[in-house]
Coordinates of C-alpha atoms and ligand atoms in Angstrom, one line a residue:
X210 CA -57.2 -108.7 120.6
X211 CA -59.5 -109.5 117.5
X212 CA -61.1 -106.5 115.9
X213 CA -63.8 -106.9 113.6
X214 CA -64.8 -103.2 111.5
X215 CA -67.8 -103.6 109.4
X216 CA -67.8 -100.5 107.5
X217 CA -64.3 -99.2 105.2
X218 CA -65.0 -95.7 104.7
X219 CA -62.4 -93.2 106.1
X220 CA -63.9 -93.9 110.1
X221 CA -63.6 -97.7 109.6
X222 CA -60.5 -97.8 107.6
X223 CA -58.8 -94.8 110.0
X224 CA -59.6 -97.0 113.3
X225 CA -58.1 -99.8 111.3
X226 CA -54.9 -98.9 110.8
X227 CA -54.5 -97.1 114.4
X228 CA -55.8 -100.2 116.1
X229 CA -53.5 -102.2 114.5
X230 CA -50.4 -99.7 115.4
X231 CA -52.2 -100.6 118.3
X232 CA -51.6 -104.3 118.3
X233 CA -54.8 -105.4 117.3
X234 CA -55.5 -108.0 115.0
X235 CA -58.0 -106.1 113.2
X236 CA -60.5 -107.2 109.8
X237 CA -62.1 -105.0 108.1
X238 CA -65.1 -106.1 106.1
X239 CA -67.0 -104.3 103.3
X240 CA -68.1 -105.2 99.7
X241 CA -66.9 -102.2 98.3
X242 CA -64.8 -100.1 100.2
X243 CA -65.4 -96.4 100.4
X244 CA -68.0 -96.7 98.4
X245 CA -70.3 -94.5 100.7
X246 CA -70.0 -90.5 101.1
X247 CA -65.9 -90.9 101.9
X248 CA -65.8 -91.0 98.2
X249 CA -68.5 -88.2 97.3
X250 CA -67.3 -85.5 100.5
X251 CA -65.2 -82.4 99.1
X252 CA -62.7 -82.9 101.8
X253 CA -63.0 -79.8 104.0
X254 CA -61.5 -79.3 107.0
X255 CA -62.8 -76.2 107.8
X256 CA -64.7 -76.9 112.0
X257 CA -63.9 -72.9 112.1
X258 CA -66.3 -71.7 109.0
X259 CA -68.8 -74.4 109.3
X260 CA -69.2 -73.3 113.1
X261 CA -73.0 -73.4 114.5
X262 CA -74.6 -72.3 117.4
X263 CA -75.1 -75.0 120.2
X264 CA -72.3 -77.5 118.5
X265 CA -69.3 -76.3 120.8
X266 CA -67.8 -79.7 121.9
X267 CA -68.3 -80.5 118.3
X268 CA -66.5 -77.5 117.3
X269 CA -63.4 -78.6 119.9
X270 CA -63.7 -82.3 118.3
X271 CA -63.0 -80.7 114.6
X272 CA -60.0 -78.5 115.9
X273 CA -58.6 -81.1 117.6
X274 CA -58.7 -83.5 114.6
X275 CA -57.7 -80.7 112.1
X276 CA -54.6 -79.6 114.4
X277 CA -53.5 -83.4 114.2
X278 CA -54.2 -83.4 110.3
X279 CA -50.5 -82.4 109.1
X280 CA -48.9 -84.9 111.2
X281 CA -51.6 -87.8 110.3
X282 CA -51.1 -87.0 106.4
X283 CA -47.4 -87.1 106.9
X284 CA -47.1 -89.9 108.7
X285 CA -49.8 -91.8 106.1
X286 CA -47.3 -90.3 102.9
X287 CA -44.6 -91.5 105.1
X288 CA -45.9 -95.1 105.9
X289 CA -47.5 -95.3 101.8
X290 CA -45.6 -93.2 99.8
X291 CA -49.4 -92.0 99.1
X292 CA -50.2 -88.0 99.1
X293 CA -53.8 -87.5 100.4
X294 CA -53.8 -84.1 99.2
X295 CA -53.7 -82.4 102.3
X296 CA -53.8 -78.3 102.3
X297 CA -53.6 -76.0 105.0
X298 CA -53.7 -72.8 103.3
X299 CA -57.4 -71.3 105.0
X300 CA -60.7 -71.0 104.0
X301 CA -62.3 -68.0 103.1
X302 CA -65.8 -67.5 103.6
X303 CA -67.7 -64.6 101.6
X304 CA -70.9 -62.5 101.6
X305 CA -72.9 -61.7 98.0
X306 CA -75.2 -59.2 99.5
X307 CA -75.4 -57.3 102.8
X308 CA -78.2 -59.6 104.4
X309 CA -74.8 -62.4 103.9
X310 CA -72.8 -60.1 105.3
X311 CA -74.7 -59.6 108.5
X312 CA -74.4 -63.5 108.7
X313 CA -70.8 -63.5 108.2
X314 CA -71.0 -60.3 111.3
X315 CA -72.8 -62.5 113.9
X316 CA -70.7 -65.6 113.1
X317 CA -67.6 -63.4 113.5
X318 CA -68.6 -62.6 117.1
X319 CA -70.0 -65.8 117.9
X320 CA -66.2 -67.2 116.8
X321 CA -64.7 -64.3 118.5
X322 CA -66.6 -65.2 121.8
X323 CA -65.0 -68.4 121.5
X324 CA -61.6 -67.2 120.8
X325 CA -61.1 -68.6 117.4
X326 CA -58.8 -66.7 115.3
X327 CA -60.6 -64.9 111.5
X328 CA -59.9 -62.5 110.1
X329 CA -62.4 -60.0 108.7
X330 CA -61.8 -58.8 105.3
X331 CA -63.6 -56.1 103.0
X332 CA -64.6 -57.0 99.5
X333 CA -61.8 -55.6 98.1
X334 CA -59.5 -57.6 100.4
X335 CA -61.3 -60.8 99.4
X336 CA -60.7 -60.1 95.4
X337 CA -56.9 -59.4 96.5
X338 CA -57.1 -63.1 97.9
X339 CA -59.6 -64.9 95.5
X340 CA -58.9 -62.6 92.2
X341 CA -61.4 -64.6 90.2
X342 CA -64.3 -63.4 93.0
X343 CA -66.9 -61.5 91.6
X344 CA -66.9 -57.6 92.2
X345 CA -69.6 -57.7 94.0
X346 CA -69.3 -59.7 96.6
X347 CA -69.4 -57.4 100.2
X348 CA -67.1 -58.8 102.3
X349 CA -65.9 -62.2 104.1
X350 CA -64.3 -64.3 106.4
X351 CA -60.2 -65.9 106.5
X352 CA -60.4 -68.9 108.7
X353 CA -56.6 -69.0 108.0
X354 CA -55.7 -72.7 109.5
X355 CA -58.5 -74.1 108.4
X356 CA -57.8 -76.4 104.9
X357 CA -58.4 -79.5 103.1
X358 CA -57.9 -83.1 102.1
X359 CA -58.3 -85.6 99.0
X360 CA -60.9 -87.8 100.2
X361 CA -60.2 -90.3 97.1
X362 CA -56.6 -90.4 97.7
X363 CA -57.2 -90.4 101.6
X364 CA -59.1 -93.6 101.6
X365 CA -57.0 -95.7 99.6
X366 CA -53.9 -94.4 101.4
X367 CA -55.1 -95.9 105.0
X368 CA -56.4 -99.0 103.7
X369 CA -52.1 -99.4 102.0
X370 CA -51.2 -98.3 105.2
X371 CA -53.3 -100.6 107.4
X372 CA -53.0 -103.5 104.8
X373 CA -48.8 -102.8 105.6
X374 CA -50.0 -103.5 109.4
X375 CA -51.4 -106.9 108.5
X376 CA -54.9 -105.4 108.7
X377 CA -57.1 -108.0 106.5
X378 CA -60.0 -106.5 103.9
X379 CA -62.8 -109.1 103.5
X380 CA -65.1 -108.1 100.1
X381 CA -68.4 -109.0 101.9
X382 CA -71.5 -107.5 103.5
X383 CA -72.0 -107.6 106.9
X384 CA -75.3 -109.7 107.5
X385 CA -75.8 -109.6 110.9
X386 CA -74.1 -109.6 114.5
X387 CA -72.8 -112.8 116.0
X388 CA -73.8 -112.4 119.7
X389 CA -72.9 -115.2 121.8
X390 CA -73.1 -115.2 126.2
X391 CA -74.8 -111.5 125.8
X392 CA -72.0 -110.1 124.3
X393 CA -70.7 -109.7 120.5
X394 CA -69.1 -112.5 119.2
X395 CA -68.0 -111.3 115.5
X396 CA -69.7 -110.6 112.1
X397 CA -72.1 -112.9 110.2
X398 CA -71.2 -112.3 106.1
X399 CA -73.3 -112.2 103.6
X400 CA -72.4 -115.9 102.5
X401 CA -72.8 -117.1 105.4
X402 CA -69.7 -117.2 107.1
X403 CA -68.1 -115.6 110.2
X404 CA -65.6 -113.0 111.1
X405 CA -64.9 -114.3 114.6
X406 CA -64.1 -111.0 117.7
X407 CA -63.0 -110.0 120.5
X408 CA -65.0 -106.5 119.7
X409 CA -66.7 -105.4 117.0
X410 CA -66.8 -102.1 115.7
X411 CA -69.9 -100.6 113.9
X412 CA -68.8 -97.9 111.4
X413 CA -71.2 -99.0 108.2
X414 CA -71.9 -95.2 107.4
X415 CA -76.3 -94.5 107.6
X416 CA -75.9 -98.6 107.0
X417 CA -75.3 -98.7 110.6
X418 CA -78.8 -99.8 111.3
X419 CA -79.1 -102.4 109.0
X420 CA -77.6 -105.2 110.7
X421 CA -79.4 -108.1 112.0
X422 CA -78.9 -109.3 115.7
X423 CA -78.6 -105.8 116.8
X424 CA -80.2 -105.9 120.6
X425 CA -82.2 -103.0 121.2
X426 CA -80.9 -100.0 122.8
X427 CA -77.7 -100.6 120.4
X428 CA -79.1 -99.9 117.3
X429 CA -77.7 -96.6 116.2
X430 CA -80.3 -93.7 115.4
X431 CA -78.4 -92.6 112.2
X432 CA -80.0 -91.6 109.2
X433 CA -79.0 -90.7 105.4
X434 CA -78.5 -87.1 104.6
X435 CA -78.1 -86.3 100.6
X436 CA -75.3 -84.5 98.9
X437 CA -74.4 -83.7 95.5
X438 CA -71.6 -82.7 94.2
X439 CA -69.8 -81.8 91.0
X440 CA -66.4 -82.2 89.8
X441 CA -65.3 -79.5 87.2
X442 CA -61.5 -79.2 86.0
X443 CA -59.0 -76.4 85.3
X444 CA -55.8 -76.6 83.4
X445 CA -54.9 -73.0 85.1
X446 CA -55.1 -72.0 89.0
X447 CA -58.9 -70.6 89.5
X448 CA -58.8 -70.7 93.4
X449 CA -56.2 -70.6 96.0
X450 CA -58.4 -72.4 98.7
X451 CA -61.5 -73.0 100.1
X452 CA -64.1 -70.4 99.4
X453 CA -67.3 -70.7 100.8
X454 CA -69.8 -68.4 100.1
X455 CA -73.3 -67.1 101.3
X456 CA -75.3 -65.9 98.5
X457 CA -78.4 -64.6 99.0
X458 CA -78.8 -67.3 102.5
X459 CA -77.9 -70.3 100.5
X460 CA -74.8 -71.9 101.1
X461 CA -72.2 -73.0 98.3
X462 CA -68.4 -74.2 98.8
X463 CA -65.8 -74.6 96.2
X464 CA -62.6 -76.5 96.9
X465 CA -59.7 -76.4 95.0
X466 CA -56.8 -79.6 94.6
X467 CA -53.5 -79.0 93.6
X468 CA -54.0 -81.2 90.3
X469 CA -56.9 -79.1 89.0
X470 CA -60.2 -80.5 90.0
X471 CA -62.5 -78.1 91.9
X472 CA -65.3 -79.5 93.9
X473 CA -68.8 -77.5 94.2
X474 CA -71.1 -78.5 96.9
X475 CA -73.0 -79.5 98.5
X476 CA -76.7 -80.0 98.5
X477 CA -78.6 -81.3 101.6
X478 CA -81.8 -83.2 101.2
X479 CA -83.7 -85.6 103.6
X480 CA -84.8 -88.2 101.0
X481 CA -83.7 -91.3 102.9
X482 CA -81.3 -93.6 100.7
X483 CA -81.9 -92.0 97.2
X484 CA -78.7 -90.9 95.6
X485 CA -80.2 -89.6 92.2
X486 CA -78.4 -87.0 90.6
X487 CA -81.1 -84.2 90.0
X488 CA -81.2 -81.1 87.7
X489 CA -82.5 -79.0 90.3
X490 CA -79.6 -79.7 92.7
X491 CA -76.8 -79.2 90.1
X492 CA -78.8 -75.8 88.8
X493 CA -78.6 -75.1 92.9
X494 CA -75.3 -75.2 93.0
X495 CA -73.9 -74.3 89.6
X496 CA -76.1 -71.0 90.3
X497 CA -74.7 -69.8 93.3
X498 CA -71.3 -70.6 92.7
X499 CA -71.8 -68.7 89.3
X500 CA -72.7 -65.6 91.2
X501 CA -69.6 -65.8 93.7
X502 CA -67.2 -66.7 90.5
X503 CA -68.4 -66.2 86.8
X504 CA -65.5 -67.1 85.3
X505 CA -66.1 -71.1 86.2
X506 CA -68.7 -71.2 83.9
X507 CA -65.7 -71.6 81.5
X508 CA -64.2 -74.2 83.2
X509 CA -64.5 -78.5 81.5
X510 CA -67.2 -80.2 83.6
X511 CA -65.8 -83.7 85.3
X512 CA -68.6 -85.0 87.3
X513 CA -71.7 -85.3 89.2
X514 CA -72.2 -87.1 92.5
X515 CA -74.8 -87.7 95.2
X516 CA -73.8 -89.3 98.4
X517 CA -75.6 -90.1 101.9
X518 CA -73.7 -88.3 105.3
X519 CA -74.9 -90.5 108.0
X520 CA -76.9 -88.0 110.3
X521 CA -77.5 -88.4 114.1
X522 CA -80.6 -86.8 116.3
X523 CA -77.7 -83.7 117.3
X524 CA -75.0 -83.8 114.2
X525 CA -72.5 -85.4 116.3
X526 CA -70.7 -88.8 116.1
X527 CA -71.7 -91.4 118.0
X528 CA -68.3 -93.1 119.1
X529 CA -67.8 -95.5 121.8
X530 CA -69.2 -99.0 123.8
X531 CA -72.8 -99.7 123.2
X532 CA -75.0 -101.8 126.1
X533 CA -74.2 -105.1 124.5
X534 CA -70.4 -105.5 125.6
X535 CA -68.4 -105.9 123.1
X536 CA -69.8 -104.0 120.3
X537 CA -68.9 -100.3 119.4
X538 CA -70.0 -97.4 117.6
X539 CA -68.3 -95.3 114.7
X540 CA -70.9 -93.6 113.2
X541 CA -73.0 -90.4 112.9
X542 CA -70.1 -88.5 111.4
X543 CA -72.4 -86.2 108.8
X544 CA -70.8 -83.1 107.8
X545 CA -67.5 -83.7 109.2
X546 CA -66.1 -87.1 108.8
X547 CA -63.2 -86.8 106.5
X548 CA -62.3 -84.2 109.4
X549 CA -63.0 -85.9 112.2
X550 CA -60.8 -89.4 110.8
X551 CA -57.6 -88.6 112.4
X552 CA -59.4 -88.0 116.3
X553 CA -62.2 -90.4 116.0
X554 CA -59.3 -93.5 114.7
X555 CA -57.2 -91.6 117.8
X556 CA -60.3 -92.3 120.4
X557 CA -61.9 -95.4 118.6
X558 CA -58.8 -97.4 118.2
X559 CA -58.1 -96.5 122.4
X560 CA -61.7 -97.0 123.4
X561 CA -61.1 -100.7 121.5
X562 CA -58.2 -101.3 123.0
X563 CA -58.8 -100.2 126.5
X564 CA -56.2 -97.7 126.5
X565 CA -56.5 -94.0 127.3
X566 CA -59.2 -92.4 125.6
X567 CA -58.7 -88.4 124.6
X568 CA -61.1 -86.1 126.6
X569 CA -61.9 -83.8 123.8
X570 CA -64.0 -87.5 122.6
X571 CA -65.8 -88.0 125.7
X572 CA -69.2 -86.2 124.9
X573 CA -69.7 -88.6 122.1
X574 CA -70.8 -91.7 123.6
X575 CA -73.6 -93.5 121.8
X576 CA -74.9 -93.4 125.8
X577 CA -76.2 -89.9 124.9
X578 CA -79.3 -92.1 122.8
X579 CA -79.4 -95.1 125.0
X580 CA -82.9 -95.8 126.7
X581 CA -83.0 -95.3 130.4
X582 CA -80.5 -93.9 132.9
X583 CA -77.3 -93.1 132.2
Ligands
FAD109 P1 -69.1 -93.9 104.6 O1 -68.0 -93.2 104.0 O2 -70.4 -93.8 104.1 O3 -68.6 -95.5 104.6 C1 -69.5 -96.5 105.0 C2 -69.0 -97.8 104.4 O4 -69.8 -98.8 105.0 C3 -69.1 -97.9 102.9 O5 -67.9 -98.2 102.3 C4 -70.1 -99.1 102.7 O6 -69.8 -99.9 101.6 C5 -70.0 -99.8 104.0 N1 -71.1 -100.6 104.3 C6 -72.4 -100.3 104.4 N2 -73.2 -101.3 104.8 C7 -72.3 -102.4 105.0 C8 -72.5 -103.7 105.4 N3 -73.7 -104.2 105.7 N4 -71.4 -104.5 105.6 C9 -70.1 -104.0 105.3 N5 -69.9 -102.7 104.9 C10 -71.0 -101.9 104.8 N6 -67.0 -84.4 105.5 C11 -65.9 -83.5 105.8 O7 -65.3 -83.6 106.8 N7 -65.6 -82.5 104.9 C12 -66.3 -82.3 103.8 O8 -66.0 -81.4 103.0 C13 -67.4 -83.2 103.5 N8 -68.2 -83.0 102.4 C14 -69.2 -83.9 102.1 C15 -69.9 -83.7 100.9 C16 -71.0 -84.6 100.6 C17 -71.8 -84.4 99.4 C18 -71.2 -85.7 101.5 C19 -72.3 -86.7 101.1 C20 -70.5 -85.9 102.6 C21 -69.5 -85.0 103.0 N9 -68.8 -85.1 104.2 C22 -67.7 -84.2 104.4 C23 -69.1 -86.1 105.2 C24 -68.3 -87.3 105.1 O9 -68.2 -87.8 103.8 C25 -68.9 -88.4 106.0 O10 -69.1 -87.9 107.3 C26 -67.9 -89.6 106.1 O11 -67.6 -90.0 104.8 C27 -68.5 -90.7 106.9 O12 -67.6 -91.8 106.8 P2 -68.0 -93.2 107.2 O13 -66.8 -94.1 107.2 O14 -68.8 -93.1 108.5 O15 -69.2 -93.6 106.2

């Protein structure tokens, strides 16, 4: 079986390497591999405090992939030698004010309902866990399996480890969609050669749309979805996980990595494919996560990013066959794809190689968008 991927962010290089373990020969082609948000994303993998109402199967799609994340860094380290940076120590979640708090309540029961382990903790409680929380915040959230990855060290890791597995990188942008007897055929480059397939797998990020010779009805409704981010550094432990916070109804995250950077995010702004970094985003951020933490302020500044999440019509992937046979979706991953890589590669590489596909994937089909019955 020939697999063509257009698209080597963490969905198109994940699928990669599992189709490959699969047997496939699989080629992965993208000018500048993650490049997109795989390289901007703070690396949460937090499906219990990012929970929202209506999003259930999503919800079982994230634990799913976060309960196979140990294994899936481990056996990456173990096929690489490369750490990804994967934590599993929680996430806490806290309230500035008591209009937060009462957020924090409702989502409490709303996770309860669902039978999702937290913990509920008192301000006090939450400085005892995060000491360098301000003494005012009112109260919070441990989502205590919930954790973290590298994104920057992830990526490279699974394209050594599908490279290993004979998986072949072509530096080129995708053009267009070779589509020969009404079904895909390969990938048409940018110089104007082919990648030649049995299937072709779509996972180009919001790019997705892009390509030429896209038949209708297969061209995926994804959109870009702006984040920035910034990068600061501390010589000295300042956090001990995740810590999200609710201050004053606008969200703010820090996440910690064990070599001292600390990524604050995230911003999210409909401005199609504009990845400016702006002063009013950064004083967003920096502002809130000022009032959860005042000693960052002290802490060196590293960097500032802005990256596109590609956003579907219900925050959901779109993963699976489309109506021209032979072409397949990987997209739509928005808020949660460096979570969702280990399940979606699971499902992709299956759905690609006709083998059994897990249920917890099955409301994803790109079908859902498809004109027409289905
Ligand atoms: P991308 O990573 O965007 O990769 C798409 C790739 O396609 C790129 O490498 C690009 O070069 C390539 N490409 C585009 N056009 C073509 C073409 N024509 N031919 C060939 N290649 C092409 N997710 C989490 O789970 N946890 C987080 O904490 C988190 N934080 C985030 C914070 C921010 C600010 C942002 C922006 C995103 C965050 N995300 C997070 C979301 C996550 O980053 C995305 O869902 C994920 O990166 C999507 O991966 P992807 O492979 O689909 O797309």
């Amino acid at each position: 079986m020939q697999i063509a991927i257009i698209g080597a962010g963490v969905i198109g290089l994940a699928t990669a390497w599992r189709a490959a373990q699969g047997g496939a020969a699989v080629t992965l082609v993208d000018p500048a591999p993650a490049s997109g948000a795989s390289s901007v994303a703070a690396g949460m993998l937090t499906p219990v405090s990012e929970l929202s109402y209506g999003e259930e199967p999503l919800l079982r799609l994230g634990l799913a992939s976060r309960d196979r994340y140990g294994a899936f860094a481990a056996e990456l380290a173990e096929a690489t030698g490369l750490d990804t940076g994967y934590r599993d120590d929680g996430t806490l979640q806290v309230a500035f004010d008591a209009d937060d708090l009462k957020v924090l309540e409702d989502l409490r029961a709303f996770q309860e309902s669902l039978g999702i382990p937290v913990e509920a903790l008192t301000g006090r409680e939450c400085r005892r866990a995060e000491p360098m929380l301000a003494p005012g915040v009112r109260g919070g959230l441990l989502a205590p399996e919930d954790g973290s990855v590298d994104p920057r060290r992830l990526a490279p890791a699974l394209l050594a480890a599908g490279e290993r597995l004979g998986v072949r990188l072509v530096r080129r942008r995708a053009k267009g969609l070779l589509v020969e007897r009404d079904a895909a055929a390969g990938v048409l480059l940018d110089d104007g050669t082919e990648v030649r397939a049995d299937r072709v797998l779509l996972a180009a990020g919001p790019w997705s749309g892009d390509l030429e010779g896209l038949p209708a009805g297969t061209v995926p409704p994804v959109r870009p979805v702006k984040g920035q981010v910034i990068r600061l550094r501390t010589p000295v432990p300042f956090l001990r996980r995740t810590t999200r916070g609710l201050v004053k109804g606008s969200s703010v995250y820090l996440v910690p990595r064990a070599d001292g950077e600390i990524v604050i995010g995230a911003t999210q702004e409909e401005l199609g494919f504009d990845t400016r970094v702006t002063a009013g985003g950064l004083w967003e951020l920096l502002r809130d996560a000022r009032e959860l933490l005042p000693g960052l302020t002290e802490l060196e500044f590293a960097e500032v990013t802005a990256g596109l999440r590609p956003g579907s019509p219900d925050n959901a992937p779109l993963m699976g066959p489309t109506g021209l046979p032979g072409l397949y979706l990987g997209t739509g991953h928005f808020r949660n794809g460096i979570l969702l890589a280990p399940v979606s590669a699971d499902a992709l590489a299956a759905m690609l190689l006709d083998g059994p596909v897990p249920e917890v994937a099955a409301p994803f089909s790109p079908a859902r968008f498809a004109p027409g019955p289905q």
